[in-house]
Amino acid sequence: MLTLTNVTKSFGQLRAVDGVSLTAPAGQVIGLIGPNGSGKSTLLSLIAGSQRADSGQILFEGHDITHLATDQIFRQGLVRSHQDPALFFRMTTLDNLLLPIKGQQGERPLIAPLHHLWRAEEEANATAASQVLEQLGVHHQFATLAADLSGGQMKLLELGRSLTGTPKLLLLDEPTAGVAPALAYTIFEQIERLRATQGLTFLIVEHRLEILFDFVDSLYVMHLGKVIAHGTPAEVAANQQVREVYFGE
Ligand SMILES: Nc1ncnc2c1ncn2[C@@H]1O[C@H](COP(=O)(O)OP(=O)(O)O)[C@@H](O)[C@H]1O
Ligand SMILES: [Mg+2]
């Protein structure tokens, strides 16, 4: 589904991402961990197209997306969520979910004034978006402005919004940061359900290893911009270099 080869990104003298190669096979949940500043968020930005790689290649379903714009990448089915929720804060929860839906007739300038041409579609979209809210347990907040949600609810909405864009691959940046432990586990159960029922592929940056380890097929560990280990949770936890840089042993 996703293959990175030797991807590099520098900010001035700093090599934030330094020759990273990784793969995310279709239908798998892949973890990405590493200390703060190791380059994880930057790597997600390079994949999603919001930052440009200096060198290397990024393939999505076999297509080279290294130099495509974010909207082109999104339309191919690759969606990312942000570490700090990047919501439309002055729109309601429901409207945030309606925005990414692809191919909406009412968005076309000549059709927009003719309500009868898109009303049924809009209602169907609202129903589908409501179901996403219900699955995430924030249905009662559908009319609340995103700015008025709690931190945890914002993270849930960020996840929900990445789903209504009909993704094939989701890049999630710390989906449970700032979320209560029980809810954090629920978020990963939702991820597991989406993988099982819709065959979605996930690449997930997450600090809560005790939860992440229960759900991933394999993990990559980054340190100072480089991948220093890859394997199952058990293999990664036993890796000496990982223990040194990540667990401080
Ligand atoms: N836009 C930027 N300009 C300059 N330096 C950046 C920028 N984005 C990230 N960095 C730096 O790159 C390194 C990796 O950051 P980041 O990808 O956010 O790491 P992580 O997500 O693993 O904590 C850090 O040293 C960070 O300060
Ligand atoms: Mg980060």
PDB file of C-alpha atoms and ligand atoms in Angstrom:
ATOM      1  CA  MET A   1       0.000   0.000   0.000  1.00  0.00           C
ATOM      2  CA  LEU A   2       2.800   2.394   0.962  1.00  0.00           C
ATOM      3  CA  THR A   3       6.521   2.137   0.276  1.00  0.00           C
ATOM      4  CA  LEU A   4       9.134   4.712   1.230  1.00  0.00           C
ATOM      5  CA  THR A   5      12.657   4.450  -0.114  1.00  0.00           C
ATOM      6  CA  ASN A   6      15.484   6.536   1.317  1.00  0.00           C
ATOM      7  CA  VAL A   7      13.306   9.547   2.111  1.00  0.00           C
ATOM      8  CA  THR A   8      15.207  12.569   3.430  1.00  0.00           C
ATOM      9  CA  LYS A   9      14.174  16.019   4.649  1.00  0.00           C
ATOM     10  CA  SER A  10      16.445  18.681   6.143  1.00  0.00           C
ATOM     11  CA  PHE A  11      15.606  21.939   7.886  1.00  0.00           C
ATOM     12  CA  GLY A  12      18.809  23.946   7.479  1.00  0.00           C
ATOM     13  CA  GLN A  13      21.554  21.845   9.083  1.00  0.00           C
ATOM     14  CA  LEU A  14      19.094  19.482  10.753  1.00  0.00           C
ATOM     15  CA  ARG A  15      18.292  16.192   9.022  1.00  0.00           C
ATOM     16  CA  ALA A  16      14.817  15.735  10.461  1.00  0.00           C
ATOM     17  CA  VAL A  17      14.206  12.663   8.272  1.00  0.00           C
ATOM     18  CA  ASP A  18      17.375  10.910   7.220  1.00  0.00           C
ATOM     19  CA  GLY A  19      17.131   8.162   4.619  1.00  0.00           C
ATOM     20  CA  VAL A  20      13.964   6.481   5.860  1.00  0.00           C
ATOM     21  CA  SER A  21      12.686   3.356   4.108  1.00  0.00           C
ATOM     22  CA  LEU A  22       9.546   1.607   5.277  1.00  0.00           C
ATOM     23  CA  THR A  23       6.521  -0.274   4.003  1.00  0.00           C
ATOM     24  CA  ALA A  24       2.902  -0.481   5.124  1.00  0.00           C
ATOM     25  CA  PRO A  25       1.272  -3.576   3.556  1.00  0.00           C
ATOM     26  CA  ALA A  26      -2.439  -3.335   2.698  1.00  0.00           C
ATOM     27  CA  GLY A  27      -4.757  -4.045   5.606  1.00  0.00           C
ATOM     28  CA  GLN A  28      -2.087  -3.810   8.277  1.00  0.00           C
ATOM     29  CA  VAL A  29      -1.669  -1.509  11.263  1.00  0.00           C
ATOM     30  CA  ILE A  30       1.912  -0.254  11.382  1.00  0.00           C
ATOM     31  CA  GLY A  31       3.271   1.658  14.373  1.00  0.00           C
ATOM     32  CA  LEU A  32       5.847   4.435  14.264  1.00  0.00           C
ATOM     33  CA  ILE A  33       7.538   5.302  17.539  1.00  0.00           C
ATOM     34  CA  GLY A  34      10.583   7.188  18.735  1.00  0.00           C
ATOM     35  CA  PRO A  35      11.614   9.919  21.160  1.00  0.00           C
ATOM     36  CA  ASN A  36      10.380  13.490  20.714  1.00  0.00           C
ATOM     37  CA  GLY A  37      12.053  15.195  17.787  1.00  0.00           C
ATOM     38  CA  SER A  38      13.016  11.941  16.043  1.00  0.00           C
ATOM     39  CA  GLY A  39      11.193  12.990  12.850  1.00  0.00           C
ATOM     40  CA  LYS A  40       7.893  11.092  13.034  1.00  0.00           C
ATOM     41  CA  SER A  41       5.535  14.004  12.374  1.00  0.00           C
ATOM     42  CA  THR A  42       7.784  15.329   9.629  1.00  0.00           C
ATOM     43  CA  LEU A  43       7.731  11.905   7.988  1.00  0.00           C
ATOM     44  CA  LEU A  44       3.917  11.894   7.991  1.00  0.00           C
ATOM     45  CA  SER A  45       3.944  15.379   6.433  1.00  0.00           C
ATOM     46  CA  LEU A  46       6.248  14.173   3.667  1.00  0.00           C
ATOM     47  CA  ILE A  47       3.948  11.246   2.898  1.00  0.00           C
ATOM     48  CA  ALA A  48       0.801  13.407   2.949  1.00  0.00           C
ATOM     49  CA  GLY A  49       2.468  16.048   0.772  1.00  0.00           C
ATOM     50  CA  SER A  50       2.297  18.991   3.170  1.00  0.00           C
ATOM     51  CA  GLN A  51       6.119  19.027   3.185  1.00  0.00           C
ATOM     52  CA  ARG A  52       8.368  18.117   0.257  1.00  0.00           C
ATOM     53  CA  ALA A  53      11.029  15.434   0.549  1.00  0.00           C
ATOM     54  CA  ASP A  54      14.526  16.569  -0.485  1.00  0.00           C
ATOM     55  CA  SER A  55      15.224  13.129  -1.911  1.00  0.00           C
ATOM     56  CA  GLY A  56      13.912   9.585  -1.933  1.00  0.00           C
ATOM     57  CA  GLN A  57      10.687   8.082  -3.253  1.00  0.00           C
ATOM     58  CA  ILE A  58       7.196   7.553  -1.850  1.00  0.00           C
ATOM     59  CA  LEU A  59       4.924   5.036  -3.592  1.00  0.00           C
ATOM     60  CA  PHE A  60       1.218   4.712  -2.774  1.00  0.00           C
ATOM     61  CA  GLU A  61      -0.471   1.687  -4.350  1.00  0.00           C
ATOM     62  CA  GLY A  62       2.464   1.578  -6.751  1.00  0.00           C
ATOM     63  CA  HIS A  63       2.049   5.203  -7.873  1.00  0.00           C
ATOM     64  CA  ASP A  64       4.826   7.713  -7.249  1.00  0.00           C
ATOM     65  CA  ILE A  65       3.319  10.407  -5.019  1.00  0.00           C
ATOM     66  CA  THR A  66       6.640  11.945  -3.907  1.00  0.00           C
ATOM     67  CA  HIS A  67       6.020  15.234  -5.673  1.00  0.00           C
ATOM     68  CA  LEU A  68       2.228  15.401  -5.747  1.00  0.00           C
ATOM     69  CA  ALA A  69       0.250  18.146  -3.995  1.00  0.00           C
ATOM     70  CA  THR A  70      -1.732  17.366  -0.815  1.00  0.00           C
ATOM     71  CA  ASP A  71      -5.111  17.486  -2.567  1.00  0.00           C
ATOM     72  CA  GLN A  72      -3.971  15.063  -5.263  1.00  0.00           C
ATOM     73  CA  ILE A  73      -2.672  12.688  -2.612  1.00  0.00           C
ATOM     74  CA  PHE A  74      -5.911  13.009  -0.623  1.00  0.00           C
ATOM     75  CA  ARG A  75      -7.985  12.198  -3.700  1.00  0.00           C
ATOM     76  CA  GLN A  76      -6.017   8.974  -4.181  1.00  0.00           C
ATOM     77  CA  GLY A  77      -7.160   7.851  -0.734  1.00  0.00           C
ATOM     78  CA  LEU A  78      -4.348   8.837   1.595  1.00  0.00           C
ATOM     79  CA  VAL A  79      -5.448  10.849   4.621  1.00  0.00           C
ATOM     80  CA  ARG A  80      -3.545  12.113   7.647  1.00  0.00           C
ATOM     81  CA  SER A  81      -4.635  13.330  11.051  1.00  0.00           C
ATOM     82  CA  HIS A  82      -2.604  15.812  13.060  1.00  0.00           C
ATOM     83  CA  GLN A  83      -0.920  15.636  16.431  1.00  0.00           C
ATOM     84  CA  ASP A  84      -2.605  18.953  17.376  1.00  0.00           C
ATOM     85  CA  PRO A  85      -6.151  18.710  15.976  1.00  0.00           C
ATOM     86  CA  ALA A  86      -6.345  20.821  12.803  1.00  0.00           C
ATOM     87  CA  LEU A  87     -10.119  21.184  12.821  1.00  0.00           C
ATOM     88  CA  PHE A  88     -12.325  23.888  11.381  1.00  0.00           C
ATOM     89  CA  PHE A  89     -12.908  25.285  14.833  1.00  0.00           C
ATOM     90  CA  ARG A  90     -15.715  27.680  13.983  1.00  0.00           C
ATOM     91  CA  MET A  91     -17.728  24.990  12.246  1.00  0.00           C
ATOM     92  CA  THR A  92     -19.874  22.391  13.998  1.00  0.00           C
ATOM     93  CA  THR A  93     -18.745  18.854  14.649  1.00  0.00           C
ATOM     94  CA  LEU A  94     -21.070  17.563  11.927  1.00  0.00           C
ATOM     95  CA  ASP A  95     -19.910  20.139   9.358  1.00  0.00           C
ATOM     96  CA  ASN A  96     -16.294  19.182  10.021  1.00  0.00           C
ATOM     97  CA  LEU A  97     -17.199  15.636   9.013  1.00  0.00           C
ATOM     98  CA  LEU A  98     -19.144  16.686   5.924  1.00  0.00           C
ATOM     99  CA  LEU A  99     -16.288  18.736   4.478  1.00  0.00           C
ATOM    100  CA  PRO A 100     -13.947  15.966   3.247  1.00  0.00           C
ATOM    101  CA  ILE A 101     -16.664  13.932   1.511  1.00  0.00           C
ATOM    102  CA  LYS A 102     -15.607  13.562  -2.103  1.00  0.00           C
ATOM    103  CA  GLY A 103     -17.625  14.441  -5.208  1.00  0.00           C
ATOM    104  CA  GLN A 104     -20.355  16.521  -3.550  1.00  0.00           C
ATOM    105  CA  GLN A 105     -22.704  17.919  -6.207  1.00  0.00           C
ATOM    106  CA  GLY A 106     -23.590  20.956  -4.112  1.00  0.00           C
ATOM    107  CA  GLU A 107     -19.985  22.126  -4.285  1.00  0.00           C
ATOM    108  CA  ARG A 108     -20.257  22.784  -8.026  1.00  0.00           C
ATOM    109  CA  PRO A 109     -20.966  26.470  -8.619  1.00  0.00           C
ATOM    110  CA  LEU A 110     -23.699  25.932 -11.205  1.00  0.00           C
ATOM    111  CA  ILE A 111     -25.483  23.281  -9.159  1.00  0.00           C
ATOM    112  CA  ALA A 112     -25.145  24.911  -5.737  1.00  0.00           C
ATOM    113  CA  PRO A 113     -28.112  27.322  -6.213  1.00  0.00           C
ATOM    114  CA  LEU A 114     -30.435  24.455  -7.222  1.00  0.00           C
ATOM    115  CA  HIS A 115     -31.125  22.872  -3.842  1.00  0.00           C
ATOM    116  CA  HIS A 116     -33.320  20.091  -5.177  1.00  0.00           C
ATOM    117  CA  LEU A 117     -30.351  18.692  -7.123  1.00  0.00           C
ATOM    118  CA  TRP A 118     -28.253  18.028  -4.030  1.00  0.00           C
ATOM    119  CA  ARG A 119     -30.610  17.910  -1.060  1.00  0.00           C
ATOM    120  CA  ALA A 120     -30.934  14.107  -1.054  1.00  0.00           C
ATOM    121  CA  GLU A 121     -27.167  13.685  -1.371  1.00  0.00           C
ATOM    122  CA  GLU A 122     -26.583  16.138   1.469  1.00  0.00           C
ATOM    123  CA  GLU A 123     -29.029  14.219   3.674  1.00  0.00           C
ATOM    124  CA  ALA A 124     -27.357  10.916   2.876  1.00  0.00           C
ATOM    125  CA  ASN A 125     -23.956  12.448   3.673  1.00  0.00           C
ATOM    126  CA  ALA A 126     -25.254  13.835   6.978  1.00  0.00           C
ATOM    127  CA  THR A 127     -26.624  10.396   7.870  1.00  0.00           C
ATOM    128  CA  ALA A 128     -23.284   8.742   7.092  1.00  0.00           C
ATOM    129  CA  ALA A 129     -21.398  11.407   9.068  1.00  0.00           C
ATOM    130  CA  SER A 130     -23.788  10.942  12.013  1.00  0.00           C
ATOM    131  CA  GLN A 131     -22.982   7.242  12.009  1.00  0.00           C
ATOM    132  CA  VAL A 132     -19.268   8.042  12.254  1.00  0.00           C
ATOM    133  CA  LEU A 133     -20.006  10.340  15.206  1.00  0.00           C
ATOM    134  CA  GLU A 134     -22.052   7.620  16.833  1.00  0.00           C
ATOM    135  CA  GLN A 135     -19.272   5.042  16.428  1.00  0.00           C
ATOM    136  CA  LEU A 136     -16.855   7.456  18.056  1.00  0.00           C
ATOM    137  CA  GLY A 137     -19.272   8.218  20.885  1.00  0.00           C
ATOM    138  CA  VAL A 138     -19.564  11.963  20.220  1.00  0.00           C
ATOM    139  CA  HIS A 139     -22.928  11.910  18.489  1.00  0.00           C
ATOM    140  CA  HIS A 140     -24.540  14.150  21.140  1.00  0.00           C
ATOM    141  CA  GLN A 141     -22.041  16.894  20.167  1.00  0.00           C
ATOM    142  CA  PHE A 142     -23.057  17.041  16.505  1.00  0.00           C
ATOM    143  CA  ALA A 143     -24.169  20.704  16.662  1.00  0.00           C
ATOM    144  CA  THR A 144     -21.321  21.858  18.928  1.00  0.00           C
ATOM    145  CA  LEU A 145     -18.664  24.133  17.463  1.00  0.00           C
ATOM    146  CA  ALA A 146     -15.392  22.213  17.188  1.00  0.00           C
ATOM    147  CA  ALA A 147     -13.761  24.948  19.315  1.00  0.00           C
ATOM    148  CA  ASP A 148     -16.065  24.045  22.228  1.00  0.00           C
ATOM    149  CA  LEU A 149     -15.185  20.327  22.339  1.00  0.00           C
ATOM    150  CA  SER A 150     -12.885  18.883  24.995  1.00  0.00           C
ATOM    151  CA  GLY A 151      -9.330  17.970  23.962  1.00  0.00           C
ATOM    152  CA  GLY A 152     -10.237  14.285  23.785  1.00  0.00           C
ATOM    153  CA  GLN A 153     -13.345  14.956  21.709  1.00  0.00           C
ATOM    154  CA  MET A 154     -11.261  17.045  19.304  1.00  0.00           C
ATOM    155  CA  LYS A 155      -8.951  14.063  18.805  1.00  0.00           C
ATOM    156  CA  LEU A 156     -11.986  11.858  18.130  1.00  0.00           C
ATOM    157  CA  LEU A 157     -13.353  14.375  15.640  1.00  0.00           C
ATOM    158  CA  GLU A 158      -9.967  14.555  13.930  1.00  0.00           C
ATOM    159  CA  LEU A 159     -10.103  10.763  13.535  1.00  0.00           C
ATOM    160  CA  GLY A 160     -13.734  10.876  12.374  1.00  0.00           C
ATOM    161  CA  ARG A 161     -12.985  13.522   9.807  1.00  0.00           C
ATOM    162  CA  SER A 162     -10.192  11.464   8.328  1.00  0.00           C
ATOM    163  CA  LEU A 163     -12.746   8.661   7.843  1.00  0.00           C
ATOM    164  CA  THR A 164     -15.385  10.609   5.930  1.00  0.00           C
ATOM    165  CA  GLY A 165     -12.827  11.333   3.194  1.00  0.00           C
ATOM    166  CA  THR A 166     -13.075   7.619   2.208  1.00  0.00           C
ATOM    167  CA  PRO A 167      -9.420   6.813   2.800  1.00  0.00           C
ATOM    168  CA  LYS A 168      -7.561   3.626   1.965  1.00  0.00           C
ATOM    169  CA  LEU A 169      -4.561   4.540   4.092  1.00  0.00           C
ATOM    170  CA  LEU A 170      -4.679   6.627   7.259  1.00  0.00           C
ATOM    171  CA  LEU A 171      -1.649   8.324   8.772  1.00  0.00           C
ATOM    172  CA  LEU A 172      -2.530   9.065  12.395  1.00  0.00           C
ATOM    173  CA  ASP A 173      -0.277  11.320  14.458  1.00  0.00           C
ATOM    174  CA  GLU A 174      -0.727  10.460  18.145  1.00  0.00           C
ATOM    175  CA  PRO A 175      -4.466   9.727  17.907  1.00  0.00           C
ATOM    176  CA  THR A 176      -4.777   9.310  21.690  1.00  0.00           C
ATOM    177  CA  ALA A 177      -2.632  12.238  22.886  1.00  0.00           C
ATOM    178  CA  GLY A 178      -4.505  14.041  25.654  1.00  0.00           C
ATOM    179  CA  VAL A 179      -7.266  11.418  25.725  1.00  0.00           C
ATOM    180  CA  ALA A 180      -8.246   9.584  28.937  1.00  0.00           C
ATOM    181  CA  PRO A 181      -6.767   6.040  29.115  1.00  0.00           C
ATOM    182  CA  ALA A 182     -10.071   4.159  28.736  1.00  0.00           C
ATOM    183  CA  LEU A 183     -11.021   6.241  25.723  1.00  0.00           C
ATOM    184  CA  ALA A 184      -7.547   5.791  24.249  1.00  0.00           C
ATOM    185  CA  TYR A 185      -8.105   2.041  24.247  1.00  0.00           C
ATOM    186  CA  THR A 186     -11.518   2.554  22.618  1.00  0.00           C
ATOM    187  CA  ILE A 187      -9.915   4.580  19.823  1.00  0.00           C
ATOM    188  CA  PHE A 188      -7.601   1.691  19.041  1.00  0.00           C
ATOM    189  CA  GLU A 189     -10.529  -0.729  19.115  1.00  0.00           C
ATOM    190  CA  GLN A 190     -12.202   1.500  16.504  1.00  0.00           C
ATOM    191  CA  ILE A 191      -9.030   1.401  14.415  1.00  0.00           C
ATOM    192  CA  GLU A 192      -8.982  -2.389  14.663  1.00  0.00           C
ATOM    193  CA  ARG A 193     -12.649  -2.554  13.659  1.00  0.00           C
ATOM    194  CA  LEU A 194     -12.013  -0.337  10.603  1.00  0.00           C
ATOM    195  CA  ARG A 195      -9.151  -2.516   9.546  1.00  0.00           C
ATOM    196  CA  ALA A 196     -11.240  -5.668   9.958  1.00  0.00           C
ATOM    197  CA  THR A 197     -14.469  -4.418   8.337  1.00  0.00           C
ATOM    198  CA  GLN A 198     -13.150  -2.046   5.659  1.00  0.00           C
ATOM    199  CA  GLY A 199      -9.639  -3.352   5.091  1.00  0.00           C
ATOM    200  CA  LEU A 200      -8.096   0.039   5.820  1.00  0.00           C
ATOM    201  CA  THR A 201      -4.349   0.397   6.293  1.00  0.00           C
ATOM    202  CA  PHE A 202      -2.888   2.460   9.141  1.00  0.00           C
ATOM    203  CA  LEU A 203       0.449   4.054   9.912  1.00  0.00           C
ATOM    204  CA  ILE A 204       0.201   5.319  13.479  1.00  0.00           C
ATOM    205  CA  VAL A 205       2.533   7.477  15.552  1.00  0.00           C
ATOM    206  CA  GLU A 206       1.757   6.773  19.195  1.00  0.00           C
ATOM    207  CA  HIS A 207       3.466   7.306  22.528  1.00  0.00           C
ATOM    208  CA  ARG A 208       1.251   4.940  24.506  1.00  0.00           C
ATOM    209  CA  LEU A 209       3.221   1.829  23.772  1.00  0.00           C
ATOM    210  CA  GLU A 210       1.181  -0.336  26.158  1.00  0.00           C
ATOM    211  CA  ILE A 211      -1.844   0.235  23.913  1.00  0.00           C
ATOM    212  CA  LEU A 212      -0.062   0.415  20.564  1.00  0.00           C
ATOM    213  CA  PHE A 213       1.722  -2.908  21.121  1.00  0.00           C
ATOM    214  CA  ASP A 214      -1.656  -4.665  21.428  1.00  0.00           C
ATOM    215  CA  PHE A 215      -2.848  -3.536  18.006  1.00  0.00           C
ATOM    216  CA  VAL A 216       0.042  -3.309  15.523  1.00  0.00           C
ATOM    217  CA  ASP A 217       1.283  -5.894  13.055  1.00  0.00           C
ATOM    218  CA  SER A 218       4.744  -4.365  13.168  1.00  0.00           C
ATOM    219  CA  LEU A 219       6.559  -1.255  14.333  1.00  0.00           C
ATOM    220  CA  TYR A 220       9.259   1.079  13.104  1.00  0.00           C
ATOM    221  CA  VAL A 221      11.433   2.931  15.601  1.00  0.00           C
ATOM    222  CA  MET A 222      12.947   6.286  14.657  1.00  0.00           C
ATOM    223  CA  HIS A 223      15.805   8.114  16.334  1.00  0.00           C
ATOM    224  CA  LEU A 224      17.457  11.335  15.082  1.00  0.00           C
ATOM    225  CA  GLY A 225      15.684  11.042  11.727  1.00  0.00           C
ATOM    226  CA  LYS A 226      16.674   7.426  11.062  1.00  0.00           C
ATOM    227  CA  VAL A 227      14.835   4.119  11.363  1.00  0.00           C
ATOM    228  CA  ILE A 228      16.829   2.171  13.947  1.00  0.00           C
ATOM    229  CA  ALA A 229      14.590  -0.882  14.253  1.00  0.00           C
ATOM    230  CA  HIS A 230      11.632  -2.655  12.657  1.00  0.00           C
ATOM    231  CA  GLY A 231       9.774  -5.726  13.835  1.00  0.00           C
ATOM    232  CA  THR A 232       6.977  -7.112  15.941  1.00  0.00           C
ATOM    233  CA  PRO A 233       6.357  -5.448  19.308  1.00  0.00           C
ATOM    234  CA  ALA A 234       8.259  -8.271  21.024  1.00  0.00           C
ATOM    235  CA  GLU A 235      11.235  -7.924  18.666  1.00  0.00           C
ATOM    236  CA  VAL A 236      11.339  -4.149  19.044  1.00  0.00           C
ATOM    237  CA  ALA A 237      11.036  -4.310  22.827  1.00  0.00           C
ATOM    238  CA  ALA A 238      13.990  -6.719  22.933  1.00  0.00           C
ATOM    239  CA  ASN A 239      16.192  -4.626  20.602  1.00  0.00           C
ATOM    240  CA  GLN A 240      19.207  -3.295  22.511  1.00  0.00           C
ATOM    241  CA  GLN A 241      19.572  -0.063  20.519  1.00  0.00           C
ATOM    242  CA  VAL A 242      15.874   0.669  21.002  1.00  0.00           C
ATOM    243  CA  ARG A 243      16.192   0.103  24.731  1.00  0.00           C
ATOM    244  CA  GLU A 244      19.128   2.508  24.848  1.00  0.00           C
ATOM    245  CA  VAL A 245      17.671   5.417  22.886  1.00  0.00           C
ATOM    246  CA  TYR A 246      13.995   4.933  23.570  1.00  0.00           C
ATOM    247  CA  PHE A 247      13.743   3.558  27.055  1.00  0.00           C
ATOM    248  CA  GLY A 248      17.020   5.119  28.254  1.00  0.00           C
ATOM    249  CA  GLU A 249      18.584   1.830  29.306  1.00  0.00           C
TER     250      GLU A 249
HETATM  251  N1  LIG B   1       9.150  23.192   9.964  1.00  0.00           N
HETATM  252  C1  LIG B   1      10.269  22.942  10.665  1.00  0.00           C
HETATM  253  N2  LIG B   1      11.333  23.776  10.634  1.00  0.00           N
HETATM  254  C2  LIG B   1      12.452  23.509  11.322  1.00  0.00           C
HETATM  255  N3  LIG B   1      12.640  22.404  12.075  1.00  0.00           N
HETATM  256  C3  LIG B   1      11.606  21.545  12.150  1.00  0.00           C
HETATM  257  C4  LIG B   1      10.385  21.758  11.450  1.00  0.00           C
HETATM  258  N4  LIG B   1       9.539  20.719  11.714  1.00  0.00           N
HETATM  259  C5  LIG B   1      10.220  19.897  12.541  1.00  0.00           C
HETATM  260  N5  LIG B   1      11.453  20.392  12.806  1.00  0.00           N
HETATM  261  C6  LIG B   1      12.469  19.740  13.633  1.00  0.00           C
HETATM  262  O1  LIG B   1      12.664  18.453  13.086  1.00  0.00           O
HETATM  263  C7  LIG B   1      12.859  17.493  14.113  1.00  0.00           C
HETATM  264  C8  LIG B   1      11.803  16.417  14.003  1.00  0.00           C
HETATM  265  O2  LIG B   1      10.551  16.977  14.396  1.00  0.00           O
HETATM  266  P1  LIG B   1       9.222  16.118  14.362  1.00  0.00           P
HETATM  267  O3  LIG B   1       9.077  15.501  13.024  1.00  0.00           O
HETATM  268  O4  LIG B   1       8.122  16.998  14.837  1.00  0.00           O
HETATM  269  O5  LIG B   1       9.541  14.976  15.438  1.00  0.00           O
HETATM  270  P2  LIG B   1       8.561  14.009  16.240  1.00  0.00           P
HETATM  271  O6  LIG B   1       7.217  14.058  15.609  1.00  0.00           O
HETATM  272  O7  LIG B   1       9.222  12.669  16.150  1.00  0.00           O
HETATM  273  O8  LIG B   1       8.554  14.516  17.660  1.00  0.00           O
HETATM  274  C9  LIG B   1      12.823  18.267  15.428  1.00  0.00           C
HETATM  275  O9  LIG B   1      14.158  18.574  15.798  1.00  0.00           O
HETATM  276  C10 LIG B   1      12.051  19.522  15.054  1.00  0.00           C
HETATM  277  O10 LIG B   1      12.429  20.594  15.886  1.00  0.00           O
HETATM  278 MG    MG B   2       5.372  14.552  16.424  1.00  0.00          MG
END
